[in-house]
PDB file of C-alpha atoms in Angstrom:
ATOM      1  CA  MET P  27     -25.996 121.691 103.485  1.00 39.00           C
ATOM      2  CA  LEU P  28     -22.802 122.172 101.530  1.00 37.00           C
ATOM      3  CA  PRO P  29     -22.832 120.223  98.268  1.00 38.00           C
ATOM      4  CA  LEU P  30     -19.286 119.227  97.448  1.00 40.00           C
ATOM      5  CA  VAL P  31     -18.884 118.747  93.691  1.00 41.00           C
ATOM      6  CA  GLU P  32     -18.984 115.139  92.499  1.00 40.00           C
ATOM      7  CA  LYS P  33     -19.194 113.375  89.159  1.00 40.00           C
ATOM      8  CA  ASN P  34     -22.645 111.907  89.683  1.00 41.00           C
ATOM      9  CA  SER P  35     -25.721 114.069  90.025  1.00 64.00           C
ATOM     10  CA  TYR P  36     -26.737 113.671  93.695  1.00 69.00           C
ATOM     11  CA  TRP P  37     -26.707 117.418  94.388  1.00 69.00           C
ATOM     12  CA  GLN P  38     -28.433 118.099  91.092  1.00 77.00           C
ATOM     13  CA  HIS P  39     -31.207 115.710  92.168  1.00 74.00           C
ATOM     14  CA  LEU P  40     -31.394 117.355  95.594  1.00 76.00           C
ATOM     15  CA  ALA P  41     -31.679 120.786  94.013  1.00 74.00           C
ATOM     16  CA  ALA P  42     -34.546 119.603  91.802  1.00 77.00           C
ATOM     17  CA  ALA P  43     -36.330 117.969  94.753  1.00 80.00           C
ATOM     18  CA  TYR P  44     -35.551 120.603  97.394  1.00 85.00           C
ATOM     19  CA  GLU P  45     -39.220 121.419  97.966  1.00 88.00           C
ATOM     20  CA  LEU P  46     -39.794 117.779  98.963  1.00 88.00           C
ATOM     21  CA  LEU P  47     -37.265 118.019 101.787  1.00 91.00           C
ATOM     22  CA  GLY P  48     -38.816 118.428 105.214  1.00 93.00           C
ATOM     23  CA  SER P  49     -37.858 118.896 108.848  1.00 96.00           C
ATOM     24  CA  PRO P  50     -35.394 118.347 110.388  1.00 97.00           C
ATOM     25  CA  LEU P  51     -33.259 118.512 107.235  1.00 96.00           C
ATOM     26  CA  ARG P  52     -34.812 121.887 106.421  1.00 96.00           C
ATOM     27  CA  PRO P  53     -35.168 124.621 109.036  1.00 97.00           C
ATOM     28  CA  LEU P  54     -38.617 125.251 110.501  1.00 97.00           C
ATOM     29  CA  PRO P  55     -39.955 128.654 111.613  1.00 98.00           C
ATOM     30  CA  GLU P  56     -38.753 127.779 115.125  1.00 98.00           C
ATOM     31  CA  ASP P  57     -35.175 127.538 113.846  1.00 98.00           C
ATOM     32  CA  ILE P  58     -35.521 130.813 111.961  1.00 98.00           C
ATOM     33  CA  GLY P  59     -36.869 132.477 115.103  1.00 98.00           C
ATOM     34  CA  ILE P  60     -33.829 131.274 117.055  1.00 98.00           C
ATOM     35  CA  PHE P  61     -31.476 132.611 114.383  1.00 98.00           C
ATOM     36  CA  GLU P  62     -33.286 135.954 114.301  1.00 98.00           C
ATOM     37  CA  GLY P  63     -33.225 136.263 118.087  1.00 98.00           C
ATOM     38  CA  ALA P  64     -29.481 135.556 118.267  1.00 98.00           C
ATOM     39  CA  VAL P  65     -28.787 138.055 115.478  1.00 98.00           C
ATOM     40  CA  ASP P  66     -30.936 140.689 117.252  1.00 98.00           C
ATOM     41  CA  ASP P  67     -29.030 140.137 120.504  1.00 98.00           C
ATOM     42  CA  TRP P  68     -25.696 140.492 118.732  1.00 97.00           C
ATOM     43  CA  ALA P  69     -26.812 143.627 116.860  1.00 97.00           C
ATOM     44  CA  ALA P  70     -28.026 145.265 120.092  1.00 97.00           C
ATOM     45  CA  ALA P  71     -24.621 144.662 121.689  1.00 97.00           C
ATOM     46  CA  HIS P  72     -22.601 145.578 118.580  1.00 95.00           C
ATOM     47  CA  PRO P  73     -24.260 148.477 116.696  1.00 93.00           C
ATOM     48  CA  VAL P  74     -23.115 148.426 113.066  1.00 94.00           C
ATOM     49  CA  ASN P  75     -24.554 150.653 110.367  1.00 93.00           C
ATOM     50  CA  TYR P  76     -24.162 148.128 107.568  1.00 95.00           C
ATOM     51  CA  PRO P  77     -23.778 144.566 108.896  1.00 97.00           C
ATOM     52  CA  ARG P  78     -22.136 142.147 106.479  1.00 98.00           C
ATOM     53  CA  THR P  79     -23.486 138.618 106.758  1.00 98.00           C
ATOM     54  CA  LEU P  80     -22.656 135.233 105.253  1.00 98.00           C
ATOM     55  CA  LEU P  81     -24.881 132.218 104.669  1.00 98.00           C
ATOM     56  CA  LEU P  82     -23.110 128.895 104.181  1.00 97.00           C
ATOM     57  CA  GLY P  83     -25.307 127.498 101.440  1.00 95.00           C
ATOM     58  CA  SER P  84     -28.447 128.708  99.706  1.00 95.00           C
ATOM     59  CA  THR P  85     -31.145 127.885 102.310  1.00 96.00           C
ATOM     60  CA  PRO P  86     -34.034 130.165 101.286  1.00 96.00           C
ATOM     61  CA  ALA P  87     -35.676 130.398 104.718  1.00 97.00           C
ATOM     62  CA  ILE P  88     -32.459 131.812 106.171  1.00 98.00           C
ATOM     63  CA  ALA P  89     -31.818 134.136 103.235  1.00 97.00           C
ATOM     64  CA  LEU P  90     -35.336 135.553 103.641  1.00 98.00           C
ATOM     65  CA  MET P  91     -35.335 135.848 107.441  1.00 98.00           C
ATOM     66  CA  ARG P  92     -35.469 139.179 109.250  1.00 97.00           C
ATOM     67  CA  TRP P  93     -32.068 140.865 109.282  1.00 97.00           C
ATOM     68  CA  PRO P  94     -30.914 144.126 110.913  1.00 96.00           C
ATOM     69  CA  ALA P  95     -31.464 147.267 108.861  1.00 95.00           C
ATOM     70  CA  GLY P  96     -28.749 147.877 106.292  1.00 96.00           C
ATOM     71  CA  THR P  97     -27.613 144.241 106.175  1.00 97.00           C
ATOM     72  CA  THR P  98     -25.768 142.886 103.158  1.00 98.00           C
ATOM     73  CA  LEU P  99     -26.072 139.089 102.786  1.00 98.00           C
ATOM     74  CA  ILE P 100     -23.839 136.816 100.722  1.00 98.00           C
ATOM     75  CA  GLY P 101     -24.891 133.214 100.193  1.00 97.00           C
ATOM     76  CA  ALA P 102     -22.009 130.912  99.241  1.00 97.00           C
ATOM     77  CA  ASP P 103     -22.749 127.460  97.822  1.00 94.00           C
ATOM     78  CA  GLU P 104     -20.379 125.179  95.927  1.00 88.00           C
ATOM     79  CA  SER P 105     -23.278 123.665  93.990  1.00 87.00           C
ATOM     80  CA  CYS P 106     -24.498 125.918  91.218  1.00 88.00           C
ATOM     81  CA  HIS P 107     -27.510 123.579  90.922  1.00 87.00           C
ATOM     82  CA  MET P 108     -28.500 124.378  94.511  1.00 88.00           C
ATOM     83  CA  MET P 109     -27.860 128.076  94.024  1.00 91.00           C
ATOM     84  CA  ARG P 110     -30.088 128.171  90.944  1.00 89.00           C
ATOM     85  CA  SER P 111     -32.891 126.114  92.502  1.00 89.00           C
ATOM     86  CA  ALA P 112     -32.993 127.135  96.172  1.00 91.00           C
ATOM     87  CA  TRP P 113     -31.575 130.660  96.378  1.00 95.00           C
ATOM     88  CA  PRO P 114     -34.426 133.199  96.509  1.00 95.00           C
ATOM     89  CA  GLY P 115     -32.669 135.540  94.114  1.00 95.00           C
ATOM     90  CA  ASP P 116     -30.283 138.454  94.357  1.00 95.00           C
ATOM     91  CA  ARG P 117     -31.425 141.874  95.451  1.00 95.00           C
ATOM     92  CA  ALA P 118     -29.463 144.964  94.470  1.00 93.00           C
ATOM     93  CA  ALA P 119     -26.988 146.049  97.145  1.00 90.00           C
ATOM     94  CA  THR P 120     -28.457 143.746  99.832  1.00 96.00           C
ATOM     95  CA  ARG P 121     -28.426 140.061  98.802  1.00 97.00           C
ATOM     96  CA  PHE P 122     -26.018 138.159  96.570  1.00 97.00           C
ATOM     97  CA  GLY P 123     -25.622 134.450  95.828  1.00 96.00           C
ATOM     98  CA  VAL P 124     -22.285 133.059  94.659  1.00 96.00           C
ATOM     99  CA  CYS P 125     -20.971 129.626  93.718  1.00 94.00           C
ATOM    100  CA  ALA P 126     -17.917 129.365  95.940  1.00 95.00           C
ATOM    101  CA  SER P 127     -16.012 126.953  98.151  1.00 95.00           C
ATOM    102  CA  TRP P 128     -16.268 127.322 101.915  1.00 96.00           C
ATOM    103  CA  PHE P 129     -12.618 126.304 102.101  1.00 95.00           C
ATOM    104  CA  ARG P 130     -11.658 129.452 100.165  1.00 94.00           C
ATOM    105  CA  LEU P 131     -14.380 131.985 100.806  1.00 95.00           C
ATOM    106  CA  PRO P 132     -14.161 134.878  98.303  1.00 92.00           C
ATOM    107  CA  LEU P 133     -14.236 137.487 101.062  1.00 96.00           C
ATOM    108  CA  PRO P 134     -11.606 139.735 102.661  1.00 96.00           C
ATOM    109  CA  LEU P 135     -10.235 138.863 106.083  1.00 96.00           C
ATOM    110  CA  SER P 136     -12.262 140.212 109.011  1.00 96.00           C
ATOM    111  CA  SER P 137     -15.057 141.405 106.716  1.00 97.00           C
ATOM    112  CA  VAL P 138     -18.089 139.410 107.971  1.00 98.00           C
ATOM    113  CA  HIS P 139     -20.023 140.315 111.111  1.00 98.00           C
ATOM    114  CA  ILE P 140     -22.439 137.350 111.161  1.00 98.00           C
ATOM    115  CA  ALA P 141     -22.257 133.892 109.576  1.00 98.00           C
ATOM    116  CA  ILE P 142     -24.956 131.208 109.618  1.00 98.00           C
ATOM    117  CA  GLY P 143     -24.837 127.564 108.577  1.00 98.00           C
ATOM    118  CA  ASP P 144     -27.653 125.012 108.599  1.00 97.00           C
ATOM    119  CA  GLY P 145     -26.251 121.479 108.777  1.00 96.00           C
ATOM    120  CA  SER P 146     -23.210 122.807 106.959  1.00 96.00           C
ATOM    121  CA  LEU P 147     -20.472 120.969 108.830  1.00 97.00           C
ATOM    122  CA  ASN P 148     -22.389 117.706 108.391  1.00 97.00           C
ATOM    123  CA  CYS P 149     -21.641 117.809 104.670  1.00 92.00           C
ATOM    124  CA  VAL P 150     -17.877 117.549 104.889  1.00 93.00           C
ATOM    125  CA  ARG P 151     -15.570 114.935 106.292  1.00 93.00           C
ATOM    126  CA  HIS P 152     -14.117 115.313 109.771  1.00 95.00           C
ATOM    127  CA  PRO P 153     -11.784 116.276 111.191  1.00 94.00           C
ATOM    128  CA  LYS P 154      -9.456 117.846 108.578  1.00 95.00           C
ATOM    129  CA  PRO P 155     -11.927 119.268 106.004  1.00 95.00           C
ATOM    130  CA  ALA P 156     -14.271 120.491 108.759  1.00 97.00           C
ATOM    131  CA  ASN P 157     -11.329 122.103 110.532  1.00 97.00           C
ATOM    132  CA  ALA P 158     -10.317 123.809 107.290  1.00 97.00           C
ATOM    133  CA  ILE P 159     -13.791 125.347 106.994  1.00 97.00           C
ATOM    134  CA  CYS P 160     -13.573 126.568 110.582  1.00 97.00           C
ATOM    135  CA  LEU P 161     -10.247 128.223 109.738  1.00 96.00           C
ATOM    136  CA  SER P 162     -11.816 129.835 106.673  1.00 97.00           C
ATOM    137  CA  LEU P 163     -14.728 131.148 108.738  1.00 97.00           C
ATOM    138  CA  ARG P 164     -12.450 132.342 111.507  1.00 96.00           C
ATOM    139  CA  GLY P 165     -10.487 134.313 108.943  1.00 96.00           C
ATOM    140  CA  VAL P 166     -13.429 136.193 107.402  1.00 97.00           C
ATOM    141  CA  LEU P 167     -15.276 136.914 110.663  1.00 98.00           C
ATOM    142  CA  THR P 168     -14.587 140.170 112.461  1.00 97.00           C
ATOM    143  CA  GLY P 169     -13.028 140.100 115.906  1.00 94.00           C
ATOM    144  CA  ASN P 170     -16.448 140.354 117.556  1.00 94.00           C
ATOM    145  CA  GLY P 171     -18.241 138.278 114.913  1.00 97.00           C
ATOM    146  CA  LEU P 172     -21.144 135.887 115.460  1.00 98.00           C
ATOM    147  CA  LEU P 173     -21.373 132.347 114.065  1.00 98.00           C
ATOM    148  CA  LEU P 174     -24.649 130.415 114.253  1.00 98.00           C
ATOM    149  CA  LEU P 175     -24.624 126.734 113.354  1.00 98.00           C
ATOM    150  CA  ARG P 176     -27.477 124.252 113.386  1.00 98.00           C
ATOM    151  CA  CYS P 177     -25.733 120.917 113.744  1.00 98.00           C
ATOM    152  CA  TYR P 178     -27.039 117.397 113.203  1.00 98.00           C
ATOM    153  CA  VAL P 179     -25.620 115.355 116.065  1.00 98.00           C
ATOM    154  CA  ARG P 180     -25.447 111.606 116.531  1.00 97.00           C
ATOM    155  CA  PRO P 181     -26.433 110.372 119.990  1.00 97.00           C
ATOM    156  CA  GLU P 182     -23.753 108.738 122.106  1.00 95.00           C
ATOM    157  CA  ARG P 183     -25.779 105.535 121.877  1.00 96.00           C
ATOM    158  CA  PRO P 184     -27.485 105.466 118.459  1.00 96.00           C
ATOM    159  CA  GLU P 185     -30.612 103.438 117.917  1.00 97.00           C
ATOM    160  CA  SER P 186     -30.360 100.307 115.796  1.00 98.00           C
ATOM    161  CA  LEU P 187     -31.052 100.221 112.087  1.00 98.00           C
ATOM    162  CA  GLU P 188     -33.474  97.377 112.787  1.00 98.00           C
ATOM    163  CA  GLN P 189     -35.542  99.685 114.987  1.00 98.00           C
ATOM    164  CA  VAL P 190     -35.631 102.377 112.313  1.00 98.00           C
ATOM    165  CA  PHE P 191     -36.797  99.972 109.605  1.00 98.00           C
ATOM    166  CA  ASP P 192     -39.276  98.247 111.930  1.00 98.00           C
ATOM    167  CA  ASP P 193     -40.839 101.629 112.731  1.00 98.00           C
ATOM    168  CA  MET P 194     -40.947 102.457 109.027  1.00 98.00           C
ATOM    169  CA  PHE P 195     -42.668  99.226 107.986  1.00 96.00           C
ATOM    170  CA  ARG P 196     -45.326  99.572 110.684  1.00 96.00           C
ATOM    171  CA  GLY P 197     -46.060 103.165 109.663  1.00 96.00           C
ATOM    172  CA  ALA P 198     -44.806 104.684 112.920  1.00 97.00           C
ATOM    173  CA  ILE P 199     -42.607 107.434 111.440  1.00 98.00           C
ATOM    174  CA  PRO P 200     -44.627 110.539 110.505  1.00 98.00           C
ATOM    175  CA  THR P 201     -42.561 111.766 107.546  1.00 98.00           C
ATOM    176  CA  PHE P 202     -40.031 110.403 105.095  1.00 97.00           C
ATOM    177  CA  THR P 203     -37.517 113.080 106.075  1.00 97.00           C
ATOM    178  CA  GLN P 204     -37.735 111.963 109.707  1.00 98.00           C
ATOM    179  CA  PHE P 205     -37.077 108.398 108.567  1.00 98.00           C
ATOM    180  CA  LYS P 206     -34.101 109.515 106.491  1.00 97.00           C
ATOM    181  CA  PHE P 207     -32.659 111.490 109.398  1.00 98.00           C
ATOM    182  CA  ARG P 208     -32.972 108.559 111.810  1.00 98.00           C
ATOM    183  CA  PHE P 209     -31.499 106.303 109.108  1.00 98.00           C
ATOM    184  CA  TYR P 210     -28.435 108.550 108.819  1.00 98.00           C
ATOM    185  CA  LEU P 211     -27.883 108.649 112.576  1.00 98.00           C
ATOM    186  CA  ALA P 212     -28.242 104.878 112.952  1.00 98.00           C
ATOM    187  CA  MET P 213     -25.838 103.984 110.128  1.00 97.00           C
ATOM    188  CA  PRO P 214     -22.494 102.465 111.230  1.00 95.00           C
ATOM    189  CA  GLN P 215     -19.992 105.312 111.272  1.00 94.00           C
ATOM    190  CA  ASP P 216     -17.136 106.963 113.051  1.00 90.00           C
ATOM    191  CA  LEU P 217     -15.937 110.526 112.966  1.00 90.00           C
ATOM    192  CA  ARG P 218     -13.657 110.018 109.974  1.00 90.00           C
ATOM    193  CA  SER P 219     -15.751 107.654 107.864  1.00 90.00           C
ATOM    194  CA  GLY P 220     -19.094 109.433 108.137  1.00 93.00           C
ATOM    195  CA  VAL P 221     -22.017 108.024 106.161  1.00 96.00           C
ATOM    196  CA  ALA P 222     -21.615 107.273 102.459  1.00 96.00           C
ATOM    197  CA  LEU P 223     -24.884 107.765 100.597  1.00 96.00           C
ATOM    198  CA  ASP P 224     -24.131 104.823  98.337  1.00 96.00           C
ATOM    199  CA  ASP P 225     -23.895 102.622 101.471  1.00 97.00           C
ATOM    200  CA  CYS P 226     -27.283 103.957 102.542  1.00 97.00           C
ATOM    201  CA  TYR P 227     -28.708 103.024  99.164  1.00 97.00           C
ATOM    202  CA  ARG P 228     -27.273  99.504  99.326  1.00 97.00           C
ATOM    203  CA  LEU P 229     -28.797  98.924 102.749  1.00 97.00           C
ATOM    204  CA  TRP P 230     -32.124 100.357 101.589  1.00 97.00           C
ATOM    205  CA  ALA P 231     -32.068  98.117  98.493  1.00 97.00           C
ATOM    206  CA  SER P 232     -31.288  95.048 100.609  1.00 97.00           C
ATOM    207  CA  HIS P 233     -34.780  95.358 102.132  1.00 96.00           C
ATOM    208  CA  SER P 234     -36.397  94.942  98.672  1.00 95.00           C
ATOM    209  CA  ILE P 235     -38.592  97.974  99.283  1.00 95.00           C
ATOM    210  CA  GLU P 236     -41.321  98.637  96.718  1.00 96.00           C
ATOM    211  CA  PRO P 237     -41.850 102.429  96.848  1.00 97.00           C
ATOM    212  CA  ALA P 238     -45.547 102.401  95.926  1.00 97.00           C
ATOM    213  CA  ARG P 239     -46.336  99.794  98.573  1.00 96.00           C
ATOM    214  CA  LEU P 240     -44.303 101.685 101.164  1.00 97.00           C
ATOM    215  CA  ALA P 241     -46.199 104.869 100.305  1.00 97.00           C
ATOM    216  CA  ALA P 242     -49.476 103.041 100.968  1.00 96.00           C
ATOM    217  CA  ILE P 243     -48.230 101.796 104.346  1.00 95.00           C
ATOM    218  CA  THR P 244     -46.670 105.036 105.556  1.00 97.00           C
ATOM    219  CA  HIS P 245     -48.772 107.663 103.723  1.00 97.00           C
ATOM    220  CA  TRP P 246     -45.527 109.304 102.628  1.00 97.00           C
ATOM    221  CA  PRO P 247     -45.664 110.965  99.192  1.00 96.00           C
ATOM    222  CA  LEU P 248     -44.244 108.610  96.597  1.00 97.00           C
ATOM    223  CA  PRO P 249     -41.964 111.284  95.024  1.00 95.00           C
ATOM    224  CA  GLU P 250     -40.247 111.733  98.400  1.00 96.00           C
ATOM    225  CA  ILE P 251     -39.555 108.013  98.728  1.00 97.00           C
ATOM    226  CA  GLN P 252     -38.203 107.898  95.194  1.00 95.00           C
ATOM    227  CA  THR P 253     -35.523 110.477  96.050  1.00 94.00           C
ATOM    228  CA  VAL P 254     -33.509 107.593  97.565  1.00 95.00           C
ATOM    229  CA  GLU P 255     -32.565 106.669  93.998  1.00 93.00           C
ATOM    230  CA  SER P 256     -30.244 109.696  93.972  1.00 91.00           C
ATOM    231  CA  PHE P 257     -28.109 107.920  96.607  1.00 94.00           C
ATOM    232  CA  ARG P 258     -27.197 105.120  94.213  1.00 93.00           C
ATOM    233  CA  GLY P 259     -23.540 105.338  93.199  1.00 93.00           C
ATOM    234  CA  SER P 260     -23.112 108.685  94.952  1.00 91.00           C
ATOM    235  CA  SER P 261     -19.674 109.577  96.253  1.00 89.00           C
ATOM    236  CA  THR P 262     -21.188 112.034  98.736  1.00 92.00           C
ATOM    237  CA  VAL P 263     -20.445 111.448 102.412  1.00 94.00           C
ATOM    238  CA  HIS P 264     -22.324 113.109 105.268  1.00 95.00           C
ATOM    239  CA  THR P 265     -20.777 113.221 108.735  1.00 97.00           C
ATOM    240  CA  PHE P 266     -22.719 113.076 111.996  1.00 98.00           C
ATOM    241  CA  PRO P 267     -20.446 113.808 114.961  1.00 97.00           C
ATOM    242  CA  THR P 268     -21.722 113.638 118.516  1.00 97.00           C
ATOM    243  CA  LEU P 269     -22.266 116.949 120.284  1.00 98.00           C
ATOM    244  CA  ALA P 270     -19.005 116.407 122.177  1.00 97.00           C
ATOM    245  CA  GLU P 271     -17.149 115.846 118.892  1.00 97.00           C
ATOM    246  CA  PHE P 272     -18.661 118.997 117.372  1.00 97.00           C
ATOM    247  CA  ARG P 273     -17.629 121.002 120.397  1.00 98.00           C
ATOM    248  CA  CYS P 274     -14.108 119.597 120.276  1.00 97.00           C
ATOM    249  CA  LEU P 275     -13.819 120.874 116.702  1.00 97.00           C
ATOM    250  CA  LEU P 276     -15.482 124.253 117.190  1.00 97.00           C
ATOM    251  CA  HIS P 277     -13.911 125.172 120.508  1.00 96.00           C
ATOM    252  CA  GLU P 278     -10.511 125.150 118.815  1.00 94.00           C
ATOM    253  CA  HIS P 279     -11.601 128.259 116.921  1.00 96.00           C
ATOM    254  CA  PHE P 280     -14.602 129.895 118.605  1.00 97.00           C
ATOM    255  CA  ASP P 281     -16.073 130.595 122.024  1.00 97.00           C
ATOM    256  CA  GLU P 282     -19.484 129.052 122.645  1.00 98.00           C
ATOM    257  CA  ALA P 283     -21.962 131.620 123.941  1.00 97.00           C
ATOM    258  CA  GLY P 284     -24.975 129.321 124.084  1.00 98.00           C
ATOM    259  CA  MET P 285     -26.878 126.374 122.684  1.00 98.00           C
ATOM    260  CA  ILE P 286     -30.591 126.058 121.953  1.00 98.00           C
ATOM    261  CA  LEU P 287     -32.436 122.789 121.312  1.00 98.00           C
ATOM    262  CA  PRO P 288     -35.501 123.130 119.066  1.00 98.00           C
ATOM    263  CA  SER P 289     -38.728 121.588 120.359  1.00 98.00           C
ATOM    264  CA  TYR P 290     -39.894 119.863 117.137  1.00 98.00           C
ATOM    265  CA  PRO P 291     -39.589 116.077 116.604  1.00 98.00           C
ATOM    266  CA  LEU P 292     -35.906 115.013 116.570  1.00 98.00           C
ATOM    267  CA  GLY P 293     -34.925 118.552 117.566  1.00 98.00           C
ATOM    268  CA  GLU P 294     -32.757 117.098 120.318  1.00 98.00           C
ATOM    269  CA  HIS P 295     -30.405 116.038 117.525  1.00 98.00           C
ATOM    270  CA  CYS P 296     -30.405 119.506 115.900  1.00 98.00           C
ATOM    271  CA  PRO P 297     -28.864 121.937 118.415  1.00 98.00           C
ATOM    272  CA  ILE P 298     -28.213 125.500 117.345  1.00 98.00           C
ATOM    273  CA  LEU P 299     -24.805 126.593 118.612  1.00 98.00           C
ATOM    274  CA  ILE P 300     -24.182 130.283 119.221  1.00 98.00           C
ATOM    275  CA  LEU P 301     -20.486 130.981 118.746  1.00 98.00           C
ATOM    276  CA  ARG P 302     -18.317 134.065 118.933  1.00 97.00           C
ATOM    277  CA  SER P 303     -14.992 134.958 117.381  1.00 92.00           C
ATOM    278  CA  ARG P 304     -12.181 134.496 119.883  1.00 83.00           C
ATOM    279  CA  PRO P 305     -10.210 137.724 120.363  1.00 68.00           C
ATOM    280  CA  GLY P 306      -6.836 137.410 118.692  1.00 59.00           C
ATOM    281  CA  ALA P 307      -7.749 134.125 116.954  1.00 51.00           C
ATOM    282  CA  ARG P 308      -7.190 135.344 113.425  1.00 49.00           C
ATOM    283  CA  ARG P 309      -5.969 133.177 110.565  1.00 46.00           C
TER     284      ARG P 309
END
């Protein structure tokens, strides 16, 4: 996820606790297999000696996935904390990590064959900032380029916050990350407002939750529960469009070649969209 720079240290905390983050907010091997399969299909149809690829962020599982022979990968993340903590390291002539804005990617026009983002467009406001990133991507992708996006989508009829907290207190949610994901999707929001992490913290605090007691009830690791403290006072906003809203944004810039729903818990809210550059749609 793209960490937009802010004065407080939310993204610094996330970088330090990245290993505590679980599915669906981190890709599983199933997601990586889907990415690899889509890249293989594209490479078979578009033979390139030295494919140039872009990762929106520093997600290590994607950086380390199987790529076509001769691939050069650039990972772009606006948070230097995330790049230092999560990026698996540069490799001469094949893998480079840079601290850079997705709004102004430091790449020539039409220079990227494949771009991948994991929850990337959920970390900016919609519609204008998200549209600006789409324009930036459209500009750097080649005319036959491939864009793969795993998107976190809000259902048309979200569940209630009461249901999420009831399930938590009775120990019915397997992992803390699954709770957090359901919490995000159930928060009051519209396309423009998104979900402010400080609002999440205030709602969490209103339940007078004692982390150690909650850990005993749920069997979630206490350090994971304590990561909620990084939400306090944060100016970060995540956005969770519906699938229809995502498509409305993306179809302005790209052609959709397919969509795959992962089979893991909550995977129905994490579709992977397979998108292609639209001929003639250059910036």
